[in-house]
Coordinates of C-alpha atoms (C1' of nucleotides) in Angstrom, one line a residue:
Chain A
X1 CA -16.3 -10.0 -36.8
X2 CA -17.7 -12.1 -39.7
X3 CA -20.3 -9.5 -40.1
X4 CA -18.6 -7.2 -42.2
X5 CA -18.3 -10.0 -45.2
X6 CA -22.1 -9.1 -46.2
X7 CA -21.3 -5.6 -46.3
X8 CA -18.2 -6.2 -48.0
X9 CA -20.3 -8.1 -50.4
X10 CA -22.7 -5.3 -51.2
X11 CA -19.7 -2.6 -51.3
X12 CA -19.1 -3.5 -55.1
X13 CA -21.2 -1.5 -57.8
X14 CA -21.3 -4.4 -59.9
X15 CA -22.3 -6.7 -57.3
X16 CA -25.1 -4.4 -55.6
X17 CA -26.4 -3.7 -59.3
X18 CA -26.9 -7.9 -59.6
X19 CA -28.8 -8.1 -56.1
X20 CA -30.8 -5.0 -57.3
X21 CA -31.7 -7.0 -60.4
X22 CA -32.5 -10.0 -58.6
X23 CA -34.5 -8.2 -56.6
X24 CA -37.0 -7.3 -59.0
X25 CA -36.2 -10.2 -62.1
X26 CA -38.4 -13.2 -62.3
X27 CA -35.8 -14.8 -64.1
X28 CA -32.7 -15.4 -63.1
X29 CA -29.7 -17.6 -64.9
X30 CA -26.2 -16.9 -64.1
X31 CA -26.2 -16.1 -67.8
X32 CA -29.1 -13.8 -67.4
X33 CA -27.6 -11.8 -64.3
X34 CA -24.0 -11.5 -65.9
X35 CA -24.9 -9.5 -68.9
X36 CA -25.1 -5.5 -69.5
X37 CA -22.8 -5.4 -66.3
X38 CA -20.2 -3.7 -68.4
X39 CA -17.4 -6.1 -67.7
X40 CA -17.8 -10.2 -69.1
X41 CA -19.3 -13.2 -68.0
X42 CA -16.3 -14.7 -66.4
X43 CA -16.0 -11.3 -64.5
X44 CA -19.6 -11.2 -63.6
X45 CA -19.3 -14.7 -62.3
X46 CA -16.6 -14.2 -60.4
X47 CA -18.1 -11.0 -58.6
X48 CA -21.7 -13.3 -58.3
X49 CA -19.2 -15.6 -56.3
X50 CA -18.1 -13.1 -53.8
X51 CA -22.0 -12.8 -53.3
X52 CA -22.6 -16.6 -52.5
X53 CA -19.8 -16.6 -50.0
X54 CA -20.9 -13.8 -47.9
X55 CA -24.4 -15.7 -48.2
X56 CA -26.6 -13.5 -50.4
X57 CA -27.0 -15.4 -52.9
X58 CA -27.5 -18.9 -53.2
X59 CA -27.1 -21.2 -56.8
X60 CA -29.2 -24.5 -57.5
X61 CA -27.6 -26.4 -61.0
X62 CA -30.9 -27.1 -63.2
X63 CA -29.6 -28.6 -66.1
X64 CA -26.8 -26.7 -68.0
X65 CA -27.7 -23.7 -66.5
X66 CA -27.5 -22.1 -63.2
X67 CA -30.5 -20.6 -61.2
X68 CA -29.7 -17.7 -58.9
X69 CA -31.5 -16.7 -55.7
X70 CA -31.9 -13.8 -53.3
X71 CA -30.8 -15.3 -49.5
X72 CA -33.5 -12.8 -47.8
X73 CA -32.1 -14.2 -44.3
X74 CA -28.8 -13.3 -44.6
X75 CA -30.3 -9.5 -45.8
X76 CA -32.2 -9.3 -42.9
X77 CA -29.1 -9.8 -40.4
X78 CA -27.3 -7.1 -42.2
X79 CA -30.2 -4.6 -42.2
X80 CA -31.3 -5.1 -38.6
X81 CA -27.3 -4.8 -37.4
X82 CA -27.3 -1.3 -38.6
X83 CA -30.9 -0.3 -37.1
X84 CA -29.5 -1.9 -34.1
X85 CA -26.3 0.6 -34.4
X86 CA -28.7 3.8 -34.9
X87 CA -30.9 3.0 -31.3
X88 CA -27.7 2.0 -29.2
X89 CA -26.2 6.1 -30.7
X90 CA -29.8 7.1 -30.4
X91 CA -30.3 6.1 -26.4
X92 CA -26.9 7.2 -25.9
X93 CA -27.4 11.0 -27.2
X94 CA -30.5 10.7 -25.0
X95 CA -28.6 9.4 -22.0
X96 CA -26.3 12.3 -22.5
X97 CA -29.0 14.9 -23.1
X98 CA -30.3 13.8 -19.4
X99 CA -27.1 13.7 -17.7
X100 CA -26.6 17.6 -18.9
X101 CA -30.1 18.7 -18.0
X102 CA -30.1 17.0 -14.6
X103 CA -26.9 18.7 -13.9
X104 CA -28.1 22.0 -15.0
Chain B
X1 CA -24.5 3.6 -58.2
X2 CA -22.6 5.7 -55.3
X3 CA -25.0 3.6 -52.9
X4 CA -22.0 0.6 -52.7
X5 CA -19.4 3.4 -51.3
X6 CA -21.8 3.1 -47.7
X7 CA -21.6 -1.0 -47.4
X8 CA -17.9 -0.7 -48.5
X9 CA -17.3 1.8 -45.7
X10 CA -19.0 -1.0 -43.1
X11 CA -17.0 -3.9 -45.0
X12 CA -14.0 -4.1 -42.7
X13 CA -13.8 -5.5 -39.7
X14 CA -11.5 -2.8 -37.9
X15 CA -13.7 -0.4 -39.9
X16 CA -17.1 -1.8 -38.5
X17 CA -15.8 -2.4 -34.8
X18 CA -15.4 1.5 -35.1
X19 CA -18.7 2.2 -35.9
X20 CA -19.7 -0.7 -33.5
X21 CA -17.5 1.6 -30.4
X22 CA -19.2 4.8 -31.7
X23 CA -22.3 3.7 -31.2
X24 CA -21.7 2.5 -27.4
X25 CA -19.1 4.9 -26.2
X26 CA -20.0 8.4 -25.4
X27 CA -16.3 9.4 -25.2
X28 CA -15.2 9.5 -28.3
X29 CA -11.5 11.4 -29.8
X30 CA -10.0 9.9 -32.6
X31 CA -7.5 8.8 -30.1
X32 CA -9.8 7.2 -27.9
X33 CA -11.5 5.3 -31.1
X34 CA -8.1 4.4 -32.5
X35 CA -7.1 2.2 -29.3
X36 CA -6.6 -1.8 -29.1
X37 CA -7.6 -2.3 -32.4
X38 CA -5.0 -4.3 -32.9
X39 CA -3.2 -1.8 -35.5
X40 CA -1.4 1.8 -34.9
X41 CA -3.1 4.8 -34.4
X42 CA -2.0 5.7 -38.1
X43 CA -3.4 2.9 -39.6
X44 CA -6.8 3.5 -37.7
X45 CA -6.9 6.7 -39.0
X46 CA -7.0 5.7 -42.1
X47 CA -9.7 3.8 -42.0
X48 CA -11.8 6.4 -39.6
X49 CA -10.6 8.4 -42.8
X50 CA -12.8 5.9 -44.5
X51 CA -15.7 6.5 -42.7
X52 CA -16.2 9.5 -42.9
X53 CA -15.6 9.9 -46.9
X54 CA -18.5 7.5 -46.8
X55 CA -20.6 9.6 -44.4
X56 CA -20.7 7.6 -41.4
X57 CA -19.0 9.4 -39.3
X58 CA -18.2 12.9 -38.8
X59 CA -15.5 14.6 -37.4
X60 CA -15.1 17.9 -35.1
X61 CA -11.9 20.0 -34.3
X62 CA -11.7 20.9 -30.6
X63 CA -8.6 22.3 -29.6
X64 CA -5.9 19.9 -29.7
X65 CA -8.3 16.5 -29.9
X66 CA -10.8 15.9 -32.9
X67 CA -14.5 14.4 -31.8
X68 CA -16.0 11.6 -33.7
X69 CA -19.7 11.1 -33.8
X70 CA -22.0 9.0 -35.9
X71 CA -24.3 9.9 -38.9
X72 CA -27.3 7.9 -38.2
X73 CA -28.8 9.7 -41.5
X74 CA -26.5 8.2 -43.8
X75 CA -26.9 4.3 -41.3
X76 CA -30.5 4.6 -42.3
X77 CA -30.3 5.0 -46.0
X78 CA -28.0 1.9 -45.6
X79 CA -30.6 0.1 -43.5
X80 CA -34.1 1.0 -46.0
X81 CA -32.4 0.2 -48.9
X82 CA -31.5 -3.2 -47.8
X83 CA -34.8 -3.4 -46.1
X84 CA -36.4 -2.1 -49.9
X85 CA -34.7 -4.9 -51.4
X86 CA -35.6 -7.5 -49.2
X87 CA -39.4 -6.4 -49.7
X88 CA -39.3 -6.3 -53.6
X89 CA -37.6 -10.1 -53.4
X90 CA -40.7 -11.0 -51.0
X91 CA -43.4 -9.6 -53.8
X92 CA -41.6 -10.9 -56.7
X93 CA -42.2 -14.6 -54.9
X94 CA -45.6 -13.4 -54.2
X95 CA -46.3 -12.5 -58.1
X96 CA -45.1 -16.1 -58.9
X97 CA -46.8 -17.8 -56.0
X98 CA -49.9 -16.4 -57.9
X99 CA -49.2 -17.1 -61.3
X100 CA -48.7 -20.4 -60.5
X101 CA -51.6 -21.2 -58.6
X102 CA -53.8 -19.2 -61.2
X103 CA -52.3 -21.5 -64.0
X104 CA -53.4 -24.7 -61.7
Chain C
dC1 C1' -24.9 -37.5 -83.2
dA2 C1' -22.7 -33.1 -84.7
dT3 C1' -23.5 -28.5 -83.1
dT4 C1' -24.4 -24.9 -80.0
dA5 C1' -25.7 -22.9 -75.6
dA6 C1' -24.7 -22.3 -70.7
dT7 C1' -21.5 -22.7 -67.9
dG8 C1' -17.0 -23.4 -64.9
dC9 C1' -12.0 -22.9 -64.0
dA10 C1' -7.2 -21.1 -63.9
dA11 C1' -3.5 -18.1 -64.9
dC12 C1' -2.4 -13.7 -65.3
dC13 C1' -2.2 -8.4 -64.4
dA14 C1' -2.9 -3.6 -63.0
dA15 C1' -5.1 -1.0 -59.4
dT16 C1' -6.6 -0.7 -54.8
dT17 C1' -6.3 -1.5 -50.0
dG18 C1' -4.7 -2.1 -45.3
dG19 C1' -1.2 -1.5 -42.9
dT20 C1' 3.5 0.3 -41.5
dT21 C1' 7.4 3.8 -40.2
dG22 C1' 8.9 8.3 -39.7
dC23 C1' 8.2 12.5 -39.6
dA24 C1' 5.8 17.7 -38.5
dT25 C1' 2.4 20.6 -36.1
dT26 C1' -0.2 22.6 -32.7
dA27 C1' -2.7 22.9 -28.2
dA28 C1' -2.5 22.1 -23.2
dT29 C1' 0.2 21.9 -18.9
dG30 C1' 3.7 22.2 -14.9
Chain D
dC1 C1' 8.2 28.7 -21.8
dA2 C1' 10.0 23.9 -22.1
dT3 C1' 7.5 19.6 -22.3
dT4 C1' 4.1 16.5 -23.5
dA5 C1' -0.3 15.0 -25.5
dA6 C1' -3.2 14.6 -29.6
dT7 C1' -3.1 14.7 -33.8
dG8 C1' -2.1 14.9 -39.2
dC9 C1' 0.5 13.7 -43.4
dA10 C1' 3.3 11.2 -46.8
dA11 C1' 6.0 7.6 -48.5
dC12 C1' 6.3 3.0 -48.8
dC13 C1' 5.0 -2.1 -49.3
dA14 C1' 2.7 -6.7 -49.4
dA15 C1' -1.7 -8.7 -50.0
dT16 C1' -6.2 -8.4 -52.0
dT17 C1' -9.3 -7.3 -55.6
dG18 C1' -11.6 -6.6 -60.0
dG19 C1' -11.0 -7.7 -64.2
dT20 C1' -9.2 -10.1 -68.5
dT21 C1' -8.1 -14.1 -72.0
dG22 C1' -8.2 -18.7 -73.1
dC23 C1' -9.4 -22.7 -72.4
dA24 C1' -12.6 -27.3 -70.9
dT25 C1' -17.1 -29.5 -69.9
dT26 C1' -21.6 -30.8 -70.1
dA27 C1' -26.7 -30.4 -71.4
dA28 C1' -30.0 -29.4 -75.0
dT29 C1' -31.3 -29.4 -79.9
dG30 C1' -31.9 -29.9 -85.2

DNA sequence: CATTAATGCAACCAATTGGTTGCATTAATG
DNA sequence: CATTAATGCAACCAATTGGTTGCATTAATG
């Protein structure tokens, strides 16, 4: 159940306000992302790190600082899981819905 | 930023192999749900709990047993958000792609 | 080349979380 | 109506988490 890790990642205020920045931020230094957060850099970093673990977020070193990317991919898994979730409860309330009227 | 609560709710394994049960089962007590997860019936509970202070399940009294069901509305603001920021991500590349061919 | 900017790392701590045991309650059933 | 099935609630505890302070390091800059 390794799934739940990307969710876990995104359950954080802090960390779904950095992936809402990166979303729409052209640019993007560890520096840049960890400030106005409310907490400090260290904390922001260490919250940015839960991110690259769970994959949605990925670093590249360019000189002394630290560019910081959007992992799209790994988004995509975690948002087609939970459609997945709503047609499998869907086609089952519809199944059920059947089964009564046949039996009516 | 109560948006986090819904991906926290999902970030647990036990929690998500709930949902994940929910969504195929079409019997469904909080007994039945709280079964071979590897923890007590207490302990599920809690975490059901969990769910459904984040919305993603309900729950319904009948007589001695309570029924759980699944609240696909709140799955789907989950899923478009995640989808919203996938899309912004994708135009922001766009926007660069451009300026940087325009500056060629 | 001294200074500063951008960063990383580790130790520490209070609050939260994930789970347990041990009850109590209330609806169905023989 | 005694028994059992299905559940809820609270106290407790170890592990995790979210944040801090206080460094060290390394790249750019005047």
């Amino acid at each position: 159940m390794i799934e739940a890790t990307i969710y876990k990642a995104l359950g954080d205020p802090i960390r779904l306000e950095i992936v809402k920045r990166l979303s729409v931020t052209s640019t993007s230094t560890v520096g840049d992302i960890s400030t106005n957060l409310g907490i400090t850099r260290q904390g922001a970093r260490k919250q940015l790190q839960v991110l690259v673990n769970a994959n949605v977020v990925h670093l590249e070193q360019c000189g002394r600082q630290t560019q910081v990317s959007l992992n799209t991919k790994t988004l995509q898994i975690a948002q087609s899981f939970i459609s997945q979730l709503e047609r499998k409860w869907d086609n089952r309330l519809e199944a059920l819905k059947n089964y009564v009227e046949a039996s009516d």
